[in-house]
mmCIF file of C-alpha atoms in Angstrom:
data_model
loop_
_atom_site.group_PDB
_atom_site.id
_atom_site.type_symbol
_atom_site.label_atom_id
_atom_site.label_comp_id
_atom_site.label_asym_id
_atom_site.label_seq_id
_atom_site.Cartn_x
_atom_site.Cartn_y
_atom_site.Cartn_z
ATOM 1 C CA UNK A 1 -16.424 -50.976 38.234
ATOM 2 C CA UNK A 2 -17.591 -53.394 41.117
ATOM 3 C CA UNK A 3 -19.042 -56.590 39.404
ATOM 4 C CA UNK A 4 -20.060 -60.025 40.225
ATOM 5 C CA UNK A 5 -19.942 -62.761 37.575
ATOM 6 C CA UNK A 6 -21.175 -66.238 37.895
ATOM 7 C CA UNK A 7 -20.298 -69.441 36.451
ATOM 8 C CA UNK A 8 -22.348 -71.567 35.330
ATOM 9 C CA UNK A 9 -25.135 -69.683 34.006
ATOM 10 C CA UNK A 10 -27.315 -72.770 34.836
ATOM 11 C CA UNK A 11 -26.685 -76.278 36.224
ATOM 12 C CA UNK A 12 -28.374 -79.535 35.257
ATOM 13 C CA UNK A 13 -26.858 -82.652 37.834
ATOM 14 C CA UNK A 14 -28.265 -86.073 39.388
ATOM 15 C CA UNK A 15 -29.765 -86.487 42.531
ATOM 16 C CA UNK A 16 -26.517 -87.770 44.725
ATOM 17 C CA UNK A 17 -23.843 -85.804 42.586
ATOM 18 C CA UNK A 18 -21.830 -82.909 44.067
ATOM 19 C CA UNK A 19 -20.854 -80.079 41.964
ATOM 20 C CA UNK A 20 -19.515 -76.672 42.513
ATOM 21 C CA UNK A 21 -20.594 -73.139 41.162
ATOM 22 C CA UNK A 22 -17.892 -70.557 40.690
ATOM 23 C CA UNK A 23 -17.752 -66.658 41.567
ATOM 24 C CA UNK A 24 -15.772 -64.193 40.324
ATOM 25 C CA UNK A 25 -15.684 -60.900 41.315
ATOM 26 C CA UNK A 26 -14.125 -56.890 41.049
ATOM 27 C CA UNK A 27 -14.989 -55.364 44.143
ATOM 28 C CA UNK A 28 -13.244 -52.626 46.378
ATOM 29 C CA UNK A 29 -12.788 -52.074 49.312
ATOM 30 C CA UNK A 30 -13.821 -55.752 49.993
ATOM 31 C CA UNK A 31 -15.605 -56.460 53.347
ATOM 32 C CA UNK A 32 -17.452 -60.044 53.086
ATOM 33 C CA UNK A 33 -18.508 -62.336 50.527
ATOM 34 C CA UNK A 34 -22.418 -64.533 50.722
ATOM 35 C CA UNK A 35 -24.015 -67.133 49.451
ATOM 36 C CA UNK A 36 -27.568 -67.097 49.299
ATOM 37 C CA UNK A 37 -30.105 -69.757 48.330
ATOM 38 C CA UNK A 38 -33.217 -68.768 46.460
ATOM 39 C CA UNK A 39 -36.406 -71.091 45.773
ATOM 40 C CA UNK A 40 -38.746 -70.656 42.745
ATOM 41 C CA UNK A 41 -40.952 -67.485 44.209
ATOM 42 C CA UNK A 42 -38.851 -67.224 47.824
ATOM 43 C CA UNK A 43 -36.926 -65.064 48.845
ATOM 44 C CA UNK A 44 -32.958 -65.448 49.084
ATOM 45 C CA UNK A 45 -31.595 -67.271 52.178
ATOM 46 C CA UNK A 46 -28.077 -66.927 53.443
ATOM 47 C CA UNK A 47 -26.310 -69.650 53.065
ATOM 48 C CA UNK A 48 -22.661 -68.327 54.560
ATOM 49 C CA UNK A 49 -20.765 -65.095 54.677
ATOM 50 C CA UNK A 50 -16.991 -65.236 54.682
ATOM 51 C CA UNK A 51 -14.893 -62.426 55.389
ATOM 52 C CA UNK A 52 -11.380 -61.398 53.990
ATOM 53 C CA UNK A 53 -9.683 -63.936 56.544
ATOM 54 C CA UNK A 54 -11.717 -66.587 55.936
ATOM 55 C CA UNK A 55 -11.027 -68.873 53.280
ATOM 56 C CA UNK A 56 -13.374 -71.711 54.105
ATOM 57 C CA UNK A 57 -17.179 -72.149 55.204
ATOM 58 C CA UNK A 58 -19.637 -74.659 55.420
ATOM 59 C CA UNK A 59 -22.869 -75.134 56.248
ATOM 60 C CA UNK A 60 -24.066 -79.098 56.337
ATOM 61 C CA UNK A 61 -23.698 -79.909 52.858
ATOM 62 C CA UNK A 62 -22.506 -76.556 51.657
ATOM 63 C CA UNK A 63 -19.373 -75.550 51.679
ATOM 64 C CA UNK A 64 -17.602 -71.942 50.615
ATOM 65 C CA UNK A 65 -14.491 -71.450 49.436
ATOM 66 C CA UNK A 66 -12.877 -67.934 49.125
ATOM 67 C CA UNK A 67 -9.424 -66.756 47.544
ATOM 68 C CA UNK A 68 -9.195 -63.043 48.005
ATOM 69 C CA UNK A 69 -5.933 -62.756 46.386
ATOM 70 C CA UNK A 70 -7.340 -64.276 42.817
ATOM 71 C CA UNK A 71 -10.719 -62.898 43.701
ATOM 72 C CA UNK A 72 -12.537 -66.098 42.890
ATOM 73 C CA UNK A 73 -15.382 -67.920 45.428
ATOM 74 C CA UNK A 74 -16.737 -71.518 44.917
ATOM 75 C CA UNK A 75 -19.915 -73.214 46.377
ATOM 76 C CA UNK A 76 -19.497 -76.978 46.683
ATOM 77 C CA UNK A 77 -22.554 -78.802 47.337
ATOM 78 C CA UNK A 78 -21.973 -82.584 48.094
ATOM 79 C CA UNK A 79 -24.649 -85.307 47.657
ATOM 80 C CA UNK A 80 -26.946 -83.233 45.865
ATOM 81 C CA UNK A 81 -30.758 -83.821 46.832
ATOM 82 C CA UNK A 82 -33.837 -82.985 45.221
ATOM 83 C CA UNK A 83 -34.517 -79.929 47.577
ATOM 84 C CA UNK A 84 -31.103 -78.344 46.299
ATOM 85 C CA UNK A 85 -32.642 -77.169 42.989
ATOM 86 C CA UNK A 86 -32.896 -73.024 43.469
ATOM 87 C CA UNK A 87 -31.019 -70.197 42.235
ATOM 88 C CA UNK A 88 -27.391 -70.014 44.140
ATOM 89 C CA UNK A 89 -26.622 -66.164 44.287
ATOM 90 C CA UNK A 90 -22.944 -65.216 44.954
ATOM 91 C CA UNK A 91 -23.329 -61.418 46.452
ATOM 92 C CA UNK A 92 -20.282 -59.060 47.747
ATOM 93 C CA UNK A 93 -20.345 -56.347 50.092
ATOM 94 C CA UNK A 94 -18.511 -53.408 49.313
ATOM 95 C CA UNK A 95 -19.385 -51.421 52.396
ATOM 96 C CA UNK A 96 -21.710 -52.526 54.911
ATOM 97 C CA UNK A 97 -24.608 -51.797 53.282
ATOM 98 C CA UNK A 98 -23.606 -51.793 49.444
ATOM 99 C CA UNK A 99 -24.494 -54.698 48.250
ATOM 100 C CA UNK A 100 -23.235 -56.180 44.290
ATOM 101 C CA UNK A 101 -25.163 -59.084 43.469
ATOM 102 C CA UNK A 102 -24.336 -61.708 40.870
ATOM 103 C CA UNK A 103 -26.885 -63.108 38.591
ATOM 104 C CA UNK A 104 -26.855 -66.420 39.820
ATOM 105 C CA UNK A 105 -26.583 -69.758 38.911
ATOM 106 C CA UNK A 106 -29.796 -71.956 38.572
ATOM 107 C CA UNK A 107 -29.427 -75.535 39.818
ATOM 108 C CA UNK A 108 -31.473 -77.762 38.488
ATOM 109 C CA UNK A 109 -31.267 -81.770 40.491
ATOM 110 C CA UNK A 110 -32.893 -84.714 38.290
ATOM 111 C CA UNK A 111 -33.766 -88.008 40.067
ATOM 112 C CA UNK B 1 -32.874 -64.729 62.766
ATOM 113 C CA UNK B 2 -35.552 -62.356 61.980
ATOM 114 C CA UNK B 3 -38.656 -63.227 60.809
ATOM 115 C CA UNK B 4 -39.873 -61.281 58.189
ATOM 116 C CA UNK B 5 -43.669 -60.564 56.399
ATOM 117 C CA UNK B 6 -44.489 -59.125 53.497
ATOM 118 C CA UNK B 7 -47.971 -58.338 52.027
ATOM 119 C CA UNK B 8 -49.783 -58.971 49.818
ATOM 120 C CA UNK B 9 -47.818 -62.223 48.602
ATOM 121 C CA UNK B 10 -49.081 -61.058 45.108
ATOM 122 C CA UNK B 11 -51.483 -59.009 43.089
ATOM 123 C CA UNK B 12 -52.263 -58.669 39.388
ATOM 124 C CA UNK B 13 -52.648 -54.877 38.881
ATOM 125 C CA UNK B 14 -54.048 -52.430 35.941
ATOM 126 C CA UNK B 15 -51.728 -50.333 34.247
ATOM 127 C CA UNK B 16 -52.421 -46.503 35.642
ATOM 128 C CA UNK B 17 -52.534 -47.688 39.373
ATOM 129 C CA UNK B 18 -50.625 -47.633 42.383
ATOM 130 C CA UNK B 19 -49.979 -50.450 45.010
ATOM 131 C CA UNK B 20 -48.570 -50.552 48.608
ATOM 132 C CA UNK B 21 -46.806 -53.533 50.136
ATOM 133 C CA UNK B 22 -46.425 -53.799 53.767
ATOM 134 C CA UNK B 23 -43.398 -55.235 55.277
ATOM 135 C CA UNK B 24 -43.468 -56.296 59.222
ATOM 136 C CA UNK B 25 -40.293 -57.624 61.251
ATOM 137 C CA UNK B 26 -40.539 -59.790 64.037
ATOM 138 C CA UNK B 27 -37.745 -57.508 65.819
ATOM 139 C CA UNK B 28 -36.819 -53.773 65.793
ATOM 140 C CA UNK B 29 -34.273 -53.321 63.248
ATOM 141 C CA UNK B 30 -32.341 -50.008 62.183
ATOM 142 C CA UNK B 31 -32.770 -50.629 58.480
ATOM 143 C CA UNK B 32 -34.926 -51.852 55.815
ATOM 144 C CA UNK B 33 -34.098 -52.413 52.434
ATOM 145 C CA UNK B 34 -36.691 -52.725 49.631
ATOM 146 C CA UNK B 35 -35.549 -54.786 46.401
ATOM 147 C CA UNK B 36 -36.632 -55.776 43.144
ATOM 148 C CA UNK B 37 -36.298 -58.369 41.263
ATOM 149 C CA UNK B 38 -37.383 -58.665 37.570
ATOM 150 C CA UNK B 39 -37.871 -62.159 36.120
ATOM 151 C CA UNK B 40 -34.934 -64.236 35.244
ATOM 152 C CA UNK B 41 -32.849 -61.410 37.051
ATOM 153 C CA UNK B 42 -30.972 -60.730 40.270
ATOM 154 C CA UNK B 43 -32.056 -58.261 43.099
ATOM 155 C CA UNK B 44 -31.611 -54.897 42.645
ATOM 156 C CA UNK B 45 -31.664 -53.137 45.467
ATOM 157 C CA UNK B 46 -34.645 -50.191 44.838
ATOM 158 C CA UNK B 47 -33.778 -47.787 48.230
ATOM 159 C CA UNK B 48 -32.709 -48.143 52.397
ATOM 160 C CA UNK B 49 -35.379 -47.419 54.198
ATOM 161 C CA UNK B 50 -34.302 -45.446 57.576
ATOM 162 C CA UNK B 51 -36.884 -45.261 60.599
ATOM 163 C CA UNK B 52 -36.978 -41.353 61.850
ATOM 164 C CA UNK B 53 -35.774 -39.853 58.356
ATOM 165 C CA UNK B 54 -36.121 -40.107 54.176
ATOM 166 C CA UNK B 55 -35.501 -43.625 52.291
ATOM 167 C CA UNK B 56 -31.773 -43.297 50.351
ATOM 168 C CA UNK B 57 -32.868 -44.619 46.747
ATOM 169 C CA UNK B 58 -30.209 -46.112 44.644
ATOM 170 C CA UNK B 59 -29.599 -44.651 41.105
ATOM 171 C CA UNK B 60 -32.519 -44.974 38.832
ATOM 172 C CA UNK B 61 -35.084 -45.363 41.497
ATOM 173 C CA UNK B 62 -37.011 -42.140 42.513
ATOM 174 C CA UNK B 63 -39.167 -41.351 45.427
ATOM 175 C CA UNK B 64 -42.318 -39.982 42.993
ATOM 176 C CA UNK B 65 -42.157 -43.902 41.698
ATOM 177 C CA UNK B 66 -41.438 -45.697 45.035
ATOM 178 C CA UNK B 67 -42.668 -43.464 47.873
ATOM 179 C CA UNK B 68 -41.194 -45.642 51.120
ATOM 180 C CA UNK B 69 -42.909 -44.950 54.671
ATOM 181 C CA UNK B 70 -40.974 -46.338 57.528
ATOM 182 C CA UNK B 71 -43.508 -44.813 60.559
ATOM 183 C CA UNK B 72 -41.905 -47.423 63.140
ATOM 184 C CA UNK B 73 -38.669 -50.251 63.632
ATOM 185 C CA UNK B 74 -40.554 -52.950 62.886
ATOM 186 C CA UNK B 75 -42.690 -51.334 59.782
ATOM 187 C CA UNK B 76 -41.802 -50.155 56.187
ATOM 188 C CA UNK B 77 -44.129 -50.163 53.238
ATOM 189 C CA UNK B 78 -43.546 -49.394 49.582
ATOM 190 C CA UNK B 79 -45.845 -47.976 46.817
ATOM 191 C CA UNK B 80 -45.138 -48.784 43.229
ATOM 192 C CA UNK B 81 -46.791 -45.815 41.090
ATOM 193 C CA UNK B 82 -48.651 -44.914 38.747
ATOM 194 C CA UNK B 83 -47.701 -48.773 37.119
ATOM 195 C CA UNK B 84 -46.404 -50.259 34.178
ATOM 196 C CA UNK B 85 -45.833 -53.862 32.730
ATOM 197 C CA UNK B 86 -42.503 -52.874 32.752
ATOM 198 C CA UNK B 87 -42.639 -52.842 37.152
ATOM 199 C CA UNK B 88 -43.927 -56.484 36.729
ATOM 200 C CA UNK B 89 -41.301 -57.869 39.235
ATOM 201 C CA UNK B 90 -40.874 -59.617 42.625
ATOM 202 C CA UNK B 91 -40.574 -56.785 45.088
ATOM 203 C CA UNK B 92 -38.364 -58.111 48.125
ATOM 204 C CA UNK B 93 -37.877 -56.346 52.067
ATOM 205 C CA UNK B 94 -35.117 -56.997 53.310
ATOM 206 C CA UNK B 95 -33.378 -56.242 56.991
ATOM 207 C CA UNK B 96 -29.867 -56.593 58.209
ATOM 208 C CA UNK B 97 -28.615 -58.643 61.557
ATOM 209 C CA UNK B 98 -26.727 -56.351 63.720
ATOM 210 C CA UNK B 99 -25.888 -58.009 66.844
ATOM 211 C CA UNK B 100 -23.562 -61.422 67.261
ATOM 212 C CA UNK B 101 -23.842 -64.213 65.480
ATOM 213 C CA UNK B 102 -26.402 -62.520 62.605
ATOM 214 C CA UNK B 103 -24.614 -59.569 62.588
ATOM 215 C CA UNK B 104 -24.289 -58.491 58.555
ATOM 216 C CA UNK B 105 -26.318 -61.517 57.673
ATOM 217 C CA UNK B 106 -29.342 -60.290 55.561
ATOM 218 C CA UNK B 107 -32.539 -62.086 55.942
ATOM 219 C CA UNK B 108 -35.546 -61.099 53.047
ATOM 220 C CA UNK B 109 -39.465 -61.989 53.012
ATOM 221 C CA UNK B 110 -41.127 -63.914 50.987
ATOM 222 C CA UNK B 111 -41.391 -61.196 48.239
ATOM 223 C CA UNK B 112 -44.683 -59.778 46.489
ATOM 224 C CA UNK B 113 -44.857 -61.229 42.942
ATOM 225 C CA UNK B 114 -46.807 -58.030 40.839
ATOM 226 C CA UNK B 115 -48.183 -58.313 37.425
ATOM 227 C CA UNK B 116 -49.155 -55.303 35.842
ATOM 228 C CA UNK B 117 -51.375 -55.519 32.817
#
């Protein structure tokens, strides 16, 4: 069964911290793994996509991570700032248009 | 990127009724995807939305609930039915990038938030 599993579940860190969220996932045939950022009542925006080649990513302060042999992603975020605090979805395409979401960690950033 | 609109941004609704939301893309697009997402929970993706032909619902979803018009490539609307609380949800559109750099990035609107009392 294709699945997506996220960990943490939630996130609490201080402004200026980095921290990492983790994805796990059982997917086939693989074609690209995302990263999407979503704000209280927004919807989702795409952080990065990384294909099965690609093993690295970043975008500013973002920065992907993929191991297709173990199956596993990671989001880094350095320097966390107040703005950061969102919902961090981890979603892997199947096909090109099938779609299995995870359920997200929720980042929380305290001053 | 493509800009994407979605309306109305929300509505409180009474159980028994139907309501449309309109999505609008600021480019022509091949397909449209309409989500939902029910509080505290990921999307799930509700049907594709194909300009020229019937929406492909995903399991669990049926047309009678979530009648999908797609009249143009820049248009798609969806109609929740005949509503419950239970379709109190964010309902999301959604296109694909095709071409170059966006090319399988997904960009989404800024959702309709609908209660249903």
């Amino acid at each position: 069964k294709n699945q997506v599993e996220q960990s943490p579940q939630s996130l609490i860190i201080l402004e200026g911290k980095n921290c990492t969220l983790q994805c796990n996932y059982t997917v086939s045939p693989f074609s690209n793994l995302r990263w999407y950022k979503q704000d209280t009542g927004r919807g989702p925006v795409s952080l990065t996509i990384m294909t099965f080649s690609e093993n690295t990513k970043s975008n500013g302060r973002y920065t992907a991570t993929l191991d297709a042999d173990t199956k596993q992603s990671s989001l880094h975020i350095t320097a966390s700032q107040l703005s950061d605090s969102a919902s961090y979805i981890c979603v892997v395409s199947a096909s090109n248009y099938q779609l299995i979401w995870g359920a997200g960690t929720k980042l929380i950033i305290k001053p | 990127s493509a800009v994407i609109s979605q309306k109305p941004s929300r509505d409180i609704c009474q159980r028994g009724t139907s309501l449309t939301i309109q999505c609008q893309v600021d480019s022509q697009v091949t397909m449209m995807f309409w989500y939902r997402q029910q509080p505290g929970q990921s999307l799930t993706l509700i049907a594709t939305a194909n300009q020229g032909s019937e929406a492909t619902y995903e399991s669990g979803f049926v047309i009678d609930k979530f009648p999908i018009s797609r009249p143009n490539l820049t248009f798609s609307t969806l109609t929740v039915s005949n509503m419950s609380p239970e379709d109190s949800s964010i309902y999301l559109c959604s296109v694909e990038g095709t071409s170059g750099r966006i090319r399988n990035e997904q960009f989404f609107g800024p959702g309709t938030r609908l209660t249903v009392l």
